[in-house]
PDB file of C-alpha atoms in Angstrom:
ATOM      1  CA  PRO A 298      28.969  49.024   5.611  1.00 58.00           C
ATOM      2  CA  SER A 299      28.719  52.089   3.513  1.00 64.00           C
ATOM      3  CA  CYS A 300      31.329  50.706   1.002  1.00 64.00           C
ATOM      4  CA  ARG A 301      29.079  47.764   0.297  1.00 56.00           C
ATOM      5  CA  ARG A 302      26.067  50.109  -0.239  1.00 68.00           C
ATOM      6  CA  TYR A 303      28.065  51.980  -2.669  1.00 65.00           C
ATOM      7  CA  VAL A 304      29.065  48.957  -4.432  1.00 65.00           C
ATOM      8  CA  ALA A 305      25.272  47.943  -4.747  1.00 72.00           C
ATOM      9  CA  GLY A 306      24.453  50.976  -6.576  1.00 81.00           C
ATOM     10  CA  GLY A 307      20.925  52.212  -7.662  1.00 89.00           C
ATOM     11  CA  ARG A 308      17.849  50.240  -6.894  1.00 91.00           C
ATOM     12  CA  CYS A 309      14.651  50.156  -8.799  1.00 94.00           C
ATOM     13  CA  LYS A 310      11.877  51.607  -6.576  1.00 95.00           C
ATOM     14  CA  SER A 311       9.048  51.068  -9.065  1.00 95.00           C
ATOM     15  CA  THR A 312       6.097  49.162  -7.981  1.00 95.00           C
ATOM     16  CA  ALA A 313       4.443  49.046 -11.319  1.00 95.00           C
ATOM     17  CA  ARG A 314       2.437  45.958 -11.883  1.00 95.00           C
ATOM     18  CA  LEU A 315       2.452  43.967 -15.289  1.00 94.00           C
ATOM     19  CA  GLU A 316      -0.920  42.214 -15.003  1.00 95.00           C
ATOM     20  CA  GLY A 317      -1.866  40.906 -18.321  1.00 95.00           C
ATOM     21  CA  LYS A 318       1.363  41.881 -19.767  1.00 97.00           C
ATOM     22  CA  VAL A 319       4.107  39.587 -21.391  1.00 98.00           C
ATOM     23  CA  VAL A 320       7.727  39.893 -20.825  1.00 98.00           C
ATOM     24  CA  ILE A 321      10.549  37.877 -22.700  1.00 98.00           C
ATOM     25  CA  ILE A 322      13.922  37.952 -20.989  1.00 98.00           C
ATOM     26  CA  THR A 323      16.898  36.089 -22.988  1.00 98.00           C
ATOM     27  CA  GLY A 324      19.346  34.095 -20.853  1.00 97.00           C
ATOM     28  CA  ALA A 325      17.257  34.282 -17.740  1.00 96.00           C
ATOM     29  CA  ASN A 326      18.305  31.049 -16.470  1.00 95.00           C
ATOM     30  CA  THR A 327      21.201  32.447 -14.529  1.00 93.00           C
ATOM     31  CA  GLY A 328      22.930  35.589 -13.280  1.00 91.00           C
ATOM     32  CA  ILE A 329      21.119  39.143 -13.733  1.00 94.00           C
ATOM     33  CA  GLY A 330      18.756  37.559 -16.235  1.00 96.00           C
ATOM     34  CA  LYS A 331      17.380  35.261 -13.632  1.00 97.00           C
ATOM     35  CA  GLU A 332      17.221  38.017 -10.940  1.00 97.00           C
ATOM     36  CA  THR A 333      15.433  40.179 -13.473  1.00 98.00           C
ATOM     37  CA  ALA A 334      12.891  37.331 -14.044  1.00 98.00           C
ATOM     38  CA  ARG A 335      12.512  36.842 -10.306  1.00 98.00           C
ATOM     39  CA  ASP A 336      11.511  40.419  -9.885  1.00 98.00           C
ATOM     40  CA  LEU A 337       9.101  40.815 -12.925  1.00 98.00           C
ATOM     41  CA  ALA A 338       7.510  37.523 -12.340  1.00 98.00           C
ATOM     42  CA  GLN A 339       6.077  39.209  -9.050  1.00 97.00           C
ATOM     43  CA  ARG A 340       4.428  41.664 -11.484  1.00 98.00           C
ATOM     44  CA  GLY A 341       3.340  39.681 -14.545  1.00 97.00           C
ATOM     45  CA  LYS A 342       4.045  36.926 -17.108  1.00 98.00           C
ATOM     46  CA  VAL A 343       7.618  36.118 -17.774  1.00 98.00           C
ATOM     47  CA  ILE A 344       9.059  33.939 -20.558  1.00 98.00           C
ATOM     48  CA  ILE A 345      12.486  32.697 -19.864  1.00 98.00           C
ATOM     49  CA  ALA A 346      14.176  32.320 -23.295  1.00 98.00           C
ATOM     50  CA  CYS A 347      17.487  30.301 -22.857  1.00 97.00           C
ATOM     51  CA  ARG A 348      19.756  27.600 -24.616  1.00 96.00           C
ATOM     52  CA  ASP A 349      19.883  25.295 -21.592  1.00 96.00           C
ATOM     53  CA  ILE A 350      16.384  24.075 -20.965  1.00 97.00           C
ATOM     54  CA  ALA A 351      17.170  22.022 -17.819  1.00 97.00           C
ATOM     55  CA  LYS A 352      18.749  25.100 -16.288  1.00 96.00           C
ATOM     56  CA  GLY A 353      16.033  27.369 -17.424  1.00 98.00           C
ATOM     57  CA  GLU A 354      13.347  25.010 -15.776  1.00 98.00           C
ATOM     58  CA  ALA A 355      15.258  24.644 -12.677  1.00 98.00           C
ATOM     59  CA  ALA A 356      15.353  28.669 -12.373  1.00 97.00           C
ATOM     60  CA  ALA A 357      11.604  28.884 -13.417  1.00 98.00           C
ATOM     61  CA  SER A 358      10.410  26.486 -10.799  1.00 98.00           C
ATOM     62  CA  GLU A 359      12.354  28.315  -8.079  1.00 98.00           C
ATOM     63  CA  ILE A 360      10.810  31.495  -9.270  1.00 98.00           C
ATOM     64  CA  ARG A 361       7.265  30.072  -9.544  1.00 98.00           C
ATOM     65  CA  ALA A 362       7.645  28.708  -5.925  1.00 98.00           C
ATOM     66  CA  GLU A 363       8.949  31.913  -4.623  1.00 97.00           C
ATOM     67  CA  THR A 364       6.443  34.355  -6.344  1.00 97.00           C
ATOM     68  CA  GLY A 365       3.443  32.018  -6.540  1.00 97.00           C
ATOM     69  CA  ASN A 366       3.230  33.169 -10.323  1.00 98.00           C
ATOM     70  CA  GLN A 367       2.618  29.930 -12.484  1.00 98.00           C
ATOM     71  CA  GLN A 368       3.031  32.066 -15.602  1.00 98.00           C
ATOM     72  CA  VAL A 369       6.850  31.877 -15.649  1.00 98.00           C
ATOM     73  CA  ILE A 370       7.490  29.666 -18.905  1.00 98.00           C
ATOM     74  CA  VAL A 371      10.650  28.439 -20.317  1.00 98.00           C
ATOM     75  CA  LYS A 372      11.452  28.448 -24.150  1.00 98.00           C
ATOM     76  CA  LYS A 373      14.262  27.185 -26.096  1.00 98.00           C
ATOM     77  CA  LEU A 374      16.369  29.863 -27.631  1.00 98.00           C
ATOM     78  CA  ASP A 375      20.006  29.580 -28.950  1.00 98.00           C
ATOM     79  CA  LEU A 376      21.203  32.917 -29.853  1.00 98.00           C
ATOM     80  CA  ALA A 377      24.247  31.486 -31.628  1.00 98.00           C
ATOM     81  CA  ASP A 378      21.976  29.782 -34.156  1.00 98.00           C
ATOM     82  CA  THR A 379      19.674  31.904 -36.330  1.00 98.00           C
ATOM     83  CA  LYS A 380      17.453  28.811 -37.084  1.00 98.00           C
ATOM     84  CA  SER A 381      16.986  28.541 -33.403  1.00 98.00           C
ATOM     85  CA  ILE A 382      15.960  32.200 -33.085  1.00 98.00           C
ATOM     86  CA  ARG A 383      13.619  32.002 -35.993  1.00 98.00           C
ATOM     87  CA  GLU A 384      11.888  28.896 -34.439  1.00 98.00           C
ATOM     88  CA  PHE A 385      11.597  30.461 -31.098  1.00 98.00           C
ATOM     89  CA  ALA A 386       9.935  33.733 -32.658  1.00 98.00           C
ATOM     90  CA  GLU A 387       7.610  31.579 -34.784  1.00 98.00           C
ATOM     91  CA  LYS A 388       6.553  29.544 -31.791  1.00 98.00           C
ATOM     92  CA  PHE A 389       5.988  32.691 -29.653  1.00 98.00           C
ATOM     93  CA  LEU A 390       4.106  34.452 -32.204  1.00 98.00           C
ATOM     94  CA  ALA A 391       1.775  31.440 -32.655  1.00 98.00           C
ATOM     95  CA  GLU A 392       1.181  31.173 -28.831  1.00 97.00           C
ATOM     96  CA  GLU A 393       1.187  34.708 -27.510  1.00 97.00           C
ATOM     97  CA  LYS A 394      -0.985  37.549 -28.869  1.00 97.00           C
ATOM     98  CA  GLU A 395       0.843  40.252 -27.075  1.00 98.00           C
ATOM     99  CA  LEU A 396       4.387  41.169 -26.134  1.00 98.00           C
ATOM    100  CA  HIS A 397       4.988  44.195 -24.015  1.00 98.00           C
ATOM    101  CA  ILE A 398       8.676  43.939 -22.803  1.00 98.00           C
ATOM    102  CA  LEU A 399      11.648  42.373 -24.529  1.00 98.00           C
ATOM    103  CA  ILE A 400      14.832  42.221 -22.494  1.00 98.00           C
ATOM    104  CA  ASN A 401      17.859  41.268 -24.572  1.00 98.00           C
ATOM    105  CA  ASN A 402      19.838  40.098 -21.741  1.00 97.00           C
ATOM    106  CA  ALA A 403      21.739  36.935 -22.710  1.00 96.00           C
ATOM    107  CA  GLY A 404      25.530  37.364 -23.568  1.00 94.00           C
ATOM    108  CA  VAL A 405      28.781  35.651 -23.800  1.00 94.00           C
ATOM    109  CA  MET A 406      32.120  37.127 -22.584  1.00 89.00           C
ATOM    110  CA  LEU A 407      35.844  36.343 -23.126  1.00 86.00           C
ATOM    111  CA  CYS A 408      35.091  33.338 -25.225  1.00 90.00           C
ATOM    112  CA  PRO A 409      38.278  31.738 -26.870  1.00 92.00           C
ATOM    113  CA  TYR A 410      37.827  32.275 -30.750  1.00 97.00           C
ATOM    114  CA  SER A 411      34.813  30.654 -32.116  1.00 97.00           C
ATOM    115  CA  LYS A 412      31.939  31.028 -34.485  1.00 98.00           C
ATOM    116  CA  THR A 413      28.188  30.585 -34.332  1.00 98.00           C
ATOM    117  CA  ALA A 414      26.393  28.182 -36.424  1.00 98.00           C
ATOM    118  CA  ASP A 415      26.025  30.764 -39.214  1.00 98.00           C
ATOM    119  CA  GLY A 416      29.734  31.722 -39.136  1.00 98.00           C
ATOM    120  CA  PHE A 417      29.653  34.811 -37.002  1.00 98.00           C
ATOM    121  CA  GLU A 418      32.422  35.549 -34.426  1.00 98.00           C
ATOM    122  CA  MET A 419      30.838  34.311 -31.186  1.00 98.00           C
ATOM    123  CA  HIS A 420      30.534  37.732 -29.202  1.00 97.00           C
ATOM    124  CA  LEU A 421      29.250  39.572 -32.181  1.00 98.00           C
ATOM    125  CA  GLY A 422      26.909  36.771 -33.173  1.00 98.00           C
ATOM    126  CA  VAL A 423      25.266  36.212 -29.738  1.00 98.00           C
ATOM    127  CA  ASN A 424      25.469  39.614 -27.993  1.00 98.00           C
ATOM    128  CA  HIS A 425      24.534  41.865 -31.177  1.00 98.00           C
ATOM    129  CA  LEU A 426      23.301  39.829 -34.265  1.00 98.00           C
ATOM    130  CA  GLY A 427      21.342  37.351 -32.341  1.00 98.00           C
ATOM    131  CA  HIS A 428      19.412  39.918 -30.479  1.00 98.00           C
ATOM    132  CA  PHE A 429      19.090  42.230 -33.658  1.00 98.00           C
ATOM    133  CA  LEU A 430      17.349  39.294 -35.391  1.00 98.00           C
ATOM    134  CA  LEU A 431      15.174  38.425 -32.487  1.00 98.00           C
ATOM    135  CA  THR A 432      13.996  42.068 -32.043  1.00 98.00           C
ATOM    136  CA  PHE A 433      13.476  42.184 -35.909  1.00 98.00           C
ATOM    137  CA  LEU A 434      11.179  39.187 -35.697  1.00 98.00           C
ATOM    138  CA  LEU A 435       9.127  40.374 -32.675  1.00 98.00           C
ATOM    139  CA  LEU A 436       8.862  43.903 -33.399  1.00 98.00           C
ATOM    140  CA  GLU A 437       5.411  43.838 -35.097  1.00 97.00           C
ATOM    141  CA  ARG A 438       4.068  42.047 -31.992  1.00 98.00           C
ATOM    142  CA  LEU A 439       5.689  44.797 -29.701  1.00 98.00           C
ATOM    143  CA  LYS A 440       4.038  47.504 -31.943  1.00 96.00           C
ATOM    144  CA  GLN A 441       0.744  45.944 -31.840  1.00 97.00           C
ATOM    145  CA  SER A 442       0.960  45.546 -27.932  1.00 97.00           C
ATOM    146  CA  ALA A 443       2.360  49.136 -27.575  1.00 96.00           C
ATOM    147  CA  PRO A 444       3.079  50.947 -25.255  1.00 96.00           C
ATOM    148  CA  ALA A 445       6.057  48.498 -25.257  1.00 97.00           C
ATOM    149  CA  ARG A 446       9.775  48.421 -24.390  1.00 98.00           C
ATOM    150  CA  ILE A 447      12.810  46.948 -25.639  1.00 98.00           C
ATOM    151  CA  VAL A 448      15.686  46.808 -23.084  1.00 98.00           C
ATOM    152  CA  ASN A 449      19.248  45.974 -24.367  1.00 98.00           C
ATOM    153  CA  VAL A 450      21.826  44.824 -21.665  1.00 98.00           C
ATOM    154  CA  SER A 451      25.073  46.518 -22.857  1.00 97.00           C
ATOM    155  CA  SER A 452      28.028  47.349 -20.649  1.00 94.00           C
ATOM    156  CA  LEU A 453      30.575  50.023 -19.389  1.00 91.00           C
ATOM    157  CA  ALA A 454      32.922  48.015 -21.664  1.00 92.00           C
ATOM    158  CA  HIS A 455      31.326  49.553 -24.662  1.00 95.00           C
ATOM    159  CA  HIS A 456      33.902  52.408 -24.069  1.00 94.00           C
ATOM    160  CA  GLY A 457      36.632  50.057 -25.078  1.00 93.00           C
ATOM    161  CA  GLY A 458      34.801  48.843 -28.369  1.00 95.00           C
ATOM    162  CA  ARG A 459      34.999  49.923 -31.866  1.00 96.00           C
ATOM    163  CA  ILE A 460      33.122  48.456 -34.899  1.00 98.00           C
ATOM    164  CA  ARG A 461      35.835  46.954 -37.107  1.00 98.00           C
ATOM    165  CA  PHE A 462      33.819  46.827 -40.291  1.00 98.00           C
ATOM    166  CA  HIS A 463      37.039  45.494 -42.110  1.00 98.00           C
ATOM    167  CA  ASP A 464      37.197  42.498 -39.738  1.00 98.00           C
ATOM    168  CA  LEU A 465      33.893  42.059 -38.047  1.00 97.00           C
ATOM    169  CA  HIS A 466      34.341  38.442 -37.273  1.00 97.00           C
ATOM    170  CA  GLY A 467      38.087  38.742 -35.966  1.00 96.00           C
ATOM    171  CA  GLU A 468      39.529  36.663 -38.727  1.00 97.00           C
ATOM    172  CA  LYS A 469      42.516  38.882 -39.219  1.00 97.00           C
ATOM    173  CA  SER A 470      43.181  39.581 -35.435  1.00 96.00           C
ATOM    174  CA  TYR A 471      41.329  38.478 -32.290  1.00 96.00           C
ATOM    175  CA  ASN A 472      41.378  39.556 -28.731  1.00 94.00           C
ATOM    176  CA  ARG A 473      38.629  38.045 -26.593  1.00 91.00           C
ATOM    177  CA  GLY A 474      38.330  41.080 -24.288  1.00 89.00           C
ATOM    178  CA  LEU A 475      38.155  43.527 -27.079  1.00 94.00           C
ATOM    179  CA  ALA A 476      35.771  41.173 -29.067  1.00 96.00           C
ATOM    180  CA  TYR A 477      33.403  41.569 -26.103  1.00 94.00           C
ATOM    181  CA  CYS A 478      33.819  45.465 -25.875  1.00 94.00           C
ATOM    182  CA  HIS A 479      33.022  45.579 -29.696  1.00 97.00           C
ATOM    183  CA  SER A 480      29.871  43.623 -29.285  1.00 98.00           C
ATOM    184  CA  LYS A 481      28.690  45.860 -26.214  1.00 97.00           C
ATOM    185  CA  LEU A 482      29.402  48.805 -28.376  1.00 98.00           C
ATOM    186  CA  ALA A 483      27.102  47.300 -31.046  1.00 98.00           C
ATOM    187  CA  ASN A 484      24.463  47.019 -28.332  1.00 98.00           C
ATOM    188  CA  VAL A 485      24.510  50.613 -27.846  1.00 98.00           C
ATOM    189  CA  LEU A 486      24.657  51.708 -31.377  1.00 98.00           C
ATOM    190  CA  PHE A 487      21.763  49.188 -32.233  1.00 98.00           C
ATOM    191  CA  THR A 488      19.698  50.755 -29.434  1.00 98.00           C
ATOM    192  CA  ARG A 489      20.338  54.232 -30.612  1.00 98.00           C
ATOM    193  CA  GLU A 490      19.438  53.585 -34.265  1.00 98.00           C
ATOM    194  CA  LEU A 491      16.342  51.419 -33.337  1.00 98.00           C
ATOM    195  CA  ALA A 492      15.124  54.203 -31.204  1.00 97.00           C
ATOM    196  CA  ARG A 493      15.599  56.764 -34.090  1.00 96.00           C
ATOM    197  CA  ARG A 494      13.584  54.356 -36.478  1.00 96.00           C
ATOM    198  CA  LEU A 495      10.751  53.672 -33.979  1.00 95.00           C
ATOM    199  CA  GLN A 496      10.390  57.407 -33.297  1.00 89.00           C
ATOM    200  CA  GLY A 497       9.664  58.111 -37.039  1.00 70.00           C
ATOM    201  CA  LYS A 498       9.366  61.479 -38.256  1.00 57.00           C
ATOM    202  CA  LEU A 499       6.794  62.209 -40.984  1.00 51.00           C
ATOM    203  CA  LEU A 500       6.814  65.844 -42.131  1.00 46.00           C
ATOM    204  CA  TYR A 501       6.586  67.729 -38.884  1.00 50.00           C
ATOM    205  CA  PHE A 502       4.784  65.256 -36.975  1.00 50.00           C
ATOM    206  CA  ALA A 503       6.510  62.568 -34.605  1.00 50.00           C
ATOM    207  CA  ILE A 504       4.569  59.453 -35.707  1.00 57.00           C
ATOM    208  CA  GLY A 505       6.214  57.320 -32.928  1.00 69.00           C
ATOM    209  CA  THR A 506       5.203  53.802 -32.423  1.00 78.00           C
ATOM    210  CA  LYS A 507       5.093  53.869 -28.722  1.00 93.00           C
ATOM    211  CA  VAL A 508       7.734  51.322 -28.534  1.00 97.00           C
ATOM    212  CA  THR A 509      10.851  52.532 -26.684  1.00 97.00           C
ATOM    213  CA  ALA A 510      14.354  51.127 -26.830  1.00 98.00           C
ATOM    214  CA  ASN A 511      16.951  51.757 -24.146  1.00 98.00           C
ATOM    215  CA  ALA A 512      20.384  50.213 -23.216  1.00 98.00           C
ATOM    216  CA  LEU A 513      22.119  49.844 -19.873  1.00 98.00           C
ATOM    217  CA  HIS A 514      25.169  48.882 -17.873  1.00 95.00           C
ATOM    218  CA  PRO A 515      24.206  46.441 -15.229  1.00 93.00           C
ATOM    219  CA  GLY A 516      27.602  47.280 -13.288  1.00 81.00           C
ATOM    220  CA  SER A 517      30.307  44.862 -12.517  1.00 74.00           C
ATOM    221  CA  VAL A 518      28.418  41.834 -11.361  1.00 65.00           C
ATOM    222  CA  TYR A 519      29.612  38.601  -9.739  1.00 53.00           C
ATOM    223  CA  SER A 520      28.185  36.190 -12.239  1.00 57.00           C
ATOM    224  CA  GLU A 521      29.226  33.161 -14.383  1.00 58.00           C
ATOM    225  CA  LEU A 522      29.872  35.507 -17.446  1.00 55.00           C
ATOM    226  CA  VAL A 523      33.575  35.281 -16.745  1.00 56.00           C
ATOM    227  CA  ARG A 524      33.664  31.378 -16.898  1.00 61.00           C
ATOM    228  CA  HIS A 525      35.778  31.245 -20.021  1.00 59.00           C
ATOM    229  CA  SER A 526      38.701  32.948 -18.290  1.00 59.00           C
ATOM    230  CA  PHE A 527      40.506  31.332 -15.558  1.00 62.00           C
ATOM    231  CA  VAL A 528      42.265  34.639 -14.521  1.00 64.00           C
ATOM    232  CA  MET A 529      38.946  36.663 -14.417  1.00 60.00           C
ATOM    233  CA  THR A 530      37.164  33.833 -12.456  1.00 60.00           C
ATOM    234  CA  TRP A 531      40.069  33.894  -9.811  1.00 57.00           C
ATOM    235  CA  LEU A 532      39.976  37.813  -9.654  1.00 60.00           C
ATOM    236  CA  TRP A 533      36.046  37.753  -9.287  1.00 52.00           C
ATOM    237  CA  LYS A 534      36.420  35.521  -6.315  1.00 63.00           C
ATOM    238  CA  ILE A 535      39.039  37.624  -4.658  1.00 61.00           C
ATOM    239  CA  PHE A 536      37.264  40.905  -5.185  1.00 58.00           C
ATOM    240  CA  SER A 537      33.701  39.671  -4.771  1.00 59.00           C
ATOM    241  CA  PHE A 538      33.054  42.155  -2.083  1.00 57.00           C
ATOM    242  CA  PHE A 539      33.506  44.958  -4.650  1.00 63.00           C
ATOM    243  CA  LEU A 540      31.254  43.327  -7.070  1.00 74.00           C
ATOM    244  CA  LYS A 541      27.383  43.559  -7.333  1.00 76.00           C
ATOM    245  CA  THR A 542      25.283  40.569  -6.641  1.00 80.00           C
ATOM    246  CA  PRO A 543      23.236  39.339  -9.443  1.00 85.00           C
ATOM    247  CA  CYS A 544      20.228  41.009  -7.818  1.00 91.00           C
ATOM    248  CA  GLU A 545      21.907  44.272  -7.601  1.00 91.00           C
ATOM    249  CA  GLY A 546      23.073  43.972 -10.983  1.00 91.00           C
ATOM    250  CA  ALA A 547      19.539  43.377 -12.229  1.00 96.00           C
ATOM    251  CA  GLN A 548      18.210  46.620 -10.834  1.00 97.00           C
ATOM    252  CA  THR A 549      18.890  48.731 -13.888  1.00 97.00           C
ATOM    253  CA  SER A 550      17.277  46.199 -16.302  1.00 98.00           C
ATOM    254  CA  ILE A 551      14.226  46.201 -14.102  1.00 98.00           C
ATOM    255  CA  TYR A 552      14.094  49.882 -13.997  1.00 98.00           C
ATOM    256  CA  CYS A 553      14.270  50.184 -17.755  1.00 98.00           C
ATOM    257  CA  ALA A 554      11.412  47.614 -18.117  1.00 98.00           C
ATOM    258  CA  VAL A 555       8.930  49.045 -15.703  1.00 98.00           C
ATOM    259  CA  ALA A 556       9.789  52.579 -14.511  1.00 97.00           C
ATOM    260  CA  LYS A 557       6.830  54.850 -15.185  1.00 96.00           C
ATOM    261  CA  GLU A 558       9.107  57.786 -15.660  1.00 96.00           C
ATOM    262  CA  LEU A 559      10.669  56.132 -18.706  1.00 96.00           C
ATOM    263  CA  ASP A 560       7.335  55.667 -20.507  1.00 95.00           C
ATOM    264  CA  SER A 561       8.324  57.978 -23.427  1.00 92.00           C
ATOM    265  CA  VAL A 562      12.085  57.886 -22.847  1.00 96.00           C
ATOM    266  CA  THR A 563      13.925  56.143 -25.756  1.00 96.00           C
ATOM    267  CA  GLY A 564      17.434  55.749 -27.270  1.00 97.00           C
ATOM    268  CA  GLN A 565      19.106  56.291 -23.903  1.00 98.00           C
ATOM    269  CA  TYR A 566      21.662  54.522 -21.929  1.00 98.00           C
ATOM    270  CA  PHE A 567      21.494  53.910 -18.140  1.00 97.00           C
ATOM    271  CA  SER A 568      23.526  52.798 -15.219  1.00 95.00           C
ATOM    272  CA  ASP A 569      22.386  52.564 -11.611  1.00 94.00           C
ATOM    273  CA  CYS A 570      18.985  53.402 -12.614  1.00 96.00           C
ATOM    274  CA  GLN A 571      19.824  56.668 -14.018  1.00 96.00           C
ATOM    275  CA  PRO A 572      21.175  58.099 -17.389  1.00 97.00           C
ATOM    276  CA  ALA A 573      24.780  57.518 -17.890  1.00 97.00           C
ATOM    277  CA  TYR A 574      27.729  58.654 -20.087  1.00 97.00           C
ATOM    278  CA  VAL A 575      27.951  57.026 -23.612  1.00 98.00           C
ATOM    279  CA  SER A 576      31.319  57.014 -25.237  1.00 97.00           C
ATOM    280  CA  PRO A 577      31.821  59.157 -28.341  1.00 97.00           C
ATOM    281  CA  ARG A 578      31.711  55.992 -30.512  1.00 98.00           C
ATOM    282  CA  GLY A 579      28.403  55.147 -28.961  1.00 98.00           C
ATOM    283  CA  ARG A 580      27.033  58.361 -30.111  1.00 98.00           C
ATOM    284  CA  ASP A 581      28.187  58.028 -33.727  1.00 98.00           C
ATOM    285  CA  ASP A 582      25.082  57.990 -35.850  1.00 97.00           C
ATOM    286  CA  GLU A 583      26.866  57.141 -38.996  1.00 98.00           C
ATOM    287  CA  THR A 584      28.508  54.096 -37.496  1.00 98.00           C
ATOM    288  CA  ALA A 585      25.056  53.151 -36.069  1.00 98.00           C
ATOM    289  CA  LYS A 586      23.374  53.443 -39.556  1.00 98.00           C
ATOM    290  CA  LYS A 587      26.298  51.433 -41.245  1.00 98.00           C
ATOM    291  CA  LEU A 588      26.167  48.654 -38.485  1.00 98.00           C
ATOM    292  CA  TRP A 589      22.328  48.473 -39.063  1.00 98.00           C
ATOM    293  CA  SER A 590      22.575  47.692 -42.758  1.00 98.00           C
ATOM    294  CA  VAL A 591      25.580  45.398 -42.420  1.00 98.00           C
ATOM    295  CA  SER A 592      23.691  43.408 -39.831  1.00 98.00           C
ATOM    296  CA  CYS A 593      20.696  43.225 -42.191  1.00 98.00           C
ATOM    297  CA  GLU A 594      23.140  41.961 -44.868  1.00 98.00           C
ATOM    298  CA  LEU A 595      24.611  39.260 -42.511  1.00 98.00           C
ATOM    299  CA  LEU A 596      21.303  38.029 -41.419  1.00 98.00           C
ATOM    300  CA  GLY A 597      19.663  38.193 -44.832  1.00 98.00           C
ATOM    301  CA  ILE A 598      16.875  40.295 -43.687  1.00 98.00           C
ATOM    302  CA  GLN A 599      15.288  43.646 -44.964  1.00 97.00           C
ATOM    303  CA  TRP A 600      14.581  45.982 -42.035  1.00 96.00           C
ATOM    304  CA  ASP A 601      13.512  49.358 -43.160  1.00 86.00           C
TER     305      ASP A 601
END
């Protein structure tokens, strides 16, 4: 029915091949990450970076069987622990000489108040800081392999977010719905500032690195992301007809990763495989710059 077609939204029509190219997708053992991996495995080498190795292997063997591509590899990555992120990056850099596409897809949503191994509020820690650090550690390899792309999975929920610098870790007040929105706004701001830095302007010449960074809203997807909320799980079941399947939800991630027409597009935000509206807070360059320096401070890194 046409209603279902409307819900499905845009599809990625690109037939681009990724022979000889390497893709990392975080959290690709389930949901839209897994569907993104399934599609990209038909095009090239895919590394599934996830916390649960058993689930990751189950997803990978299913994808290998379906695509006939044996180059679907699972690596341990826990974004709630900077030690795990550093170990993942170190191993990857030792084993792989190239990296062409990094899809920062993993995320948590509606968690009861909790902290990461490093004491960050869970949504901010996993959804923003974990991916911020991962991107930092892999950026040189992306630059060496350019043209390369960084794809950050954000959400329409960024419209409800604000960066509360006075209470980043929700110690003064915490609302799990808002904490998710704040972290998704952080994804948009990170993408914006990263793209600006990667373009680089020297005198009047753009000395761009040929590494692009874009963010996206996958749509409202029927997935495990709401598992922490009984009410949302229940609502998701009732309204599943009006939600995208994980495969439909993965389309914009795939589009941002492979579409030819995005070769030199950077710093943008997409939904349904087309540019989408970003909230005024998501376009605030001052906040983006401040978030960048605060993130570096929290992670103990220097990223100039």
